[in-house]
């Protein structure tokens, strides 16, 4: 099929590369001319495992302008659930046979877009996660598609041949995306509240999560307690619905409060030298959007700390050190905010030896607390006493 993909963010670029790999004729479009030039030269605009390699081998083309196509797939961002960009893309593609909306849009958007498009509008929300975006796109757990005709079903079946597809109506499809992300956020906030409760009653959240997750009705995923959820998706989708859902208002509040917990544990840090290790909102991405680290760094700065940072990928003005050990040199406190694999394998005794002080704050419960204490740290984590 001849496919125009509009928007070269995580969803658009990775979907485009995967469709091209499947043998479709793909044109990836973005209004950012500089980004398009880079993509033409095989330069990845963001860090995502496997992306560089895919860009080197792809047959997908890149342009600032669309071309004639069978299907236009809209993957532009919807900051704060403002779907204006999606409507603009629809207007620019009004004569297309099939207009597929992958961007997360408020319920009812596809029906409104149907009034603009001569062909059929299809809702096909995306569920890939940053950090495993290529794997998720190639082997999705499910494809959700809101369609209005057999022809629409046929287009989706050809695009996602061999994958599990659930067909529904447009509004339900759009809502499934919000329901999925807000369910995940709810799981995280609930487990974080249990982590805080563990501290009160003397229990271990790692074991509680494991035990709870053994029940297949609950499932083992998204039960990692820590500093709360970030990124460009979960916070945005919870905020979009929290006015209508009491439970989501609580989920949001718990998440905001969770960021403060770590600082409450540390107390007054005025004049202290603090190493912040891990800046991205989760491992395997360089994305800092709604990352707890940005909030924590601001708080530490206003609290009068001298801050140094390290992250394997995130681009941040304070991320100038070449290793966690170098970053920790002479510091009073080390603060782990992202659970990168690189941190899991650190030599804690060596880390401790670089430091002036002995406080290790593990906001993602990465380390075995006995090992951390053995290495000479005063070890603080969440939900473990
Ligand atoms: C999320 C969804 O998981 C995807 O399915 C969806 O496609 C995407 O949003 C989107 O709407 O585009 P993503 O934002 O990439 O994906 O990241 P997640 O893996 O969901 O993690 C979100 C946040 O939750 C991270 O800050 C992570 O550290 C945190 N988290 C996750 C926890 O604190 N505990 C957990 O157990 C799991």
CSV table of N, CA and C in Angstrom, one decimal, residues 34 82 86 110 170 182 210 214 225 229 243 275 296 316 335 339 361 384:
chain,number,residue,atom,x,y,z
A,34,UNK,N,14.3,20.6,9.2
A,34,UNK,CA,15.6,20.2,9.7
A,34,UNK,C,15.6,18.7,10.1
A,82,UNK,N,-4.9,18.8,22.9
A,82,UNK,CA,-5.4,19.7,21.9
A,82,UNK,C,-5.3,19.1,20.6
A,86,UNK,N,-4.3,17.6,14.6
A,86,UNK,CA,-4.9,16.5,13.9
A,86,UNK,C,-5.9,17.0,12.9
A,110,UNK,N,-12.7,11.6,15.9
A,110,UNK,CA,-12.7,11.0,14.6
A,110,UNK,C,-14.1,11.2,13.9
A,170,UNK,N,-15.8,4.0,16.3
A,170,UNK,CA,-14.8,5.1,16.4
A,170,UNK,C,-14.6,5.6,17.9
A,182,UNK,N,-4.9,5.2,31.6
A,182,UNK,CA,-5.3,5.6,32.9
A,182,UNK,C,-5.4,4.4,33.9
A,210,UNK,N,5.1,-8.4,44.3
A,210,UNK,CA,5.3,-9.7,43.7
A,210,UNK,C,4.1,-10.6,44.1
A,214,UNK,N,1.0,-12.1,41.4
A,214,UNK,CA,0.9,-13.5,41.1
A,214,UNK,C,-0.6,-13.9,40.7
A,225,UNK,N,6.8,0.1,42.5
A,225,UNK,CA,6.7,1.4,43.3
A,225,UNK,C,7.9,2.2,43.0
A,229,UNK,N,4.8,8.1,38.0
A,229,UNK,CA,4.8,8.0,36.5
A,229,UNK,C,5.1,9.4,35.9
A,243,UNK,N,-11.2,15.4,35.6
A,243,UNK,CA,-12.4,16.2,35.9
A,243,UNK,C,-13.6,15.3,35.9
A,275,UNK,N,24.5,14.2,43.8
A,275,UNK,CA,24.6,13.6,42.5
A,275,UNK,C,23.2,13.0,42.1
A,296,UNK,N,12.5,17.3,40.6
A,296,UNK,CA,13.4,17.2,41.8
A,296,UNK,C,14.6,18.1,41.7
A,316,UNK,N,20.7,17.1,28.9
A,316,UNK,CA,20.3,18.1,30.0
A,316,UNK,C,21.6,18.9,30.3
A,335,UNK,N,21.4,10.3,44.4
A,335,UNK,CA,20.0,10.1,44.2
A,335,UNK,C,19.7,9.4,42.9
A,339,UNK,N,15.7,3.8,36.6
A,339,UNK,CA,16.3,2.5,36.8
A,339,UNK,C,17.0,1.9,35.5
A,361,UNK,N,20.0,7.5,48.0
A,361,UNK,CA,18.5,7.5,47.9
A,361,UNK,C,18.1,6.8,46.6
A,384,UNK,N,10.3,0.2,51.7
A,384,UNK,CA,11.0,-0.9,52.4
A,384,UNK,C,11.7,-0.3,53.6
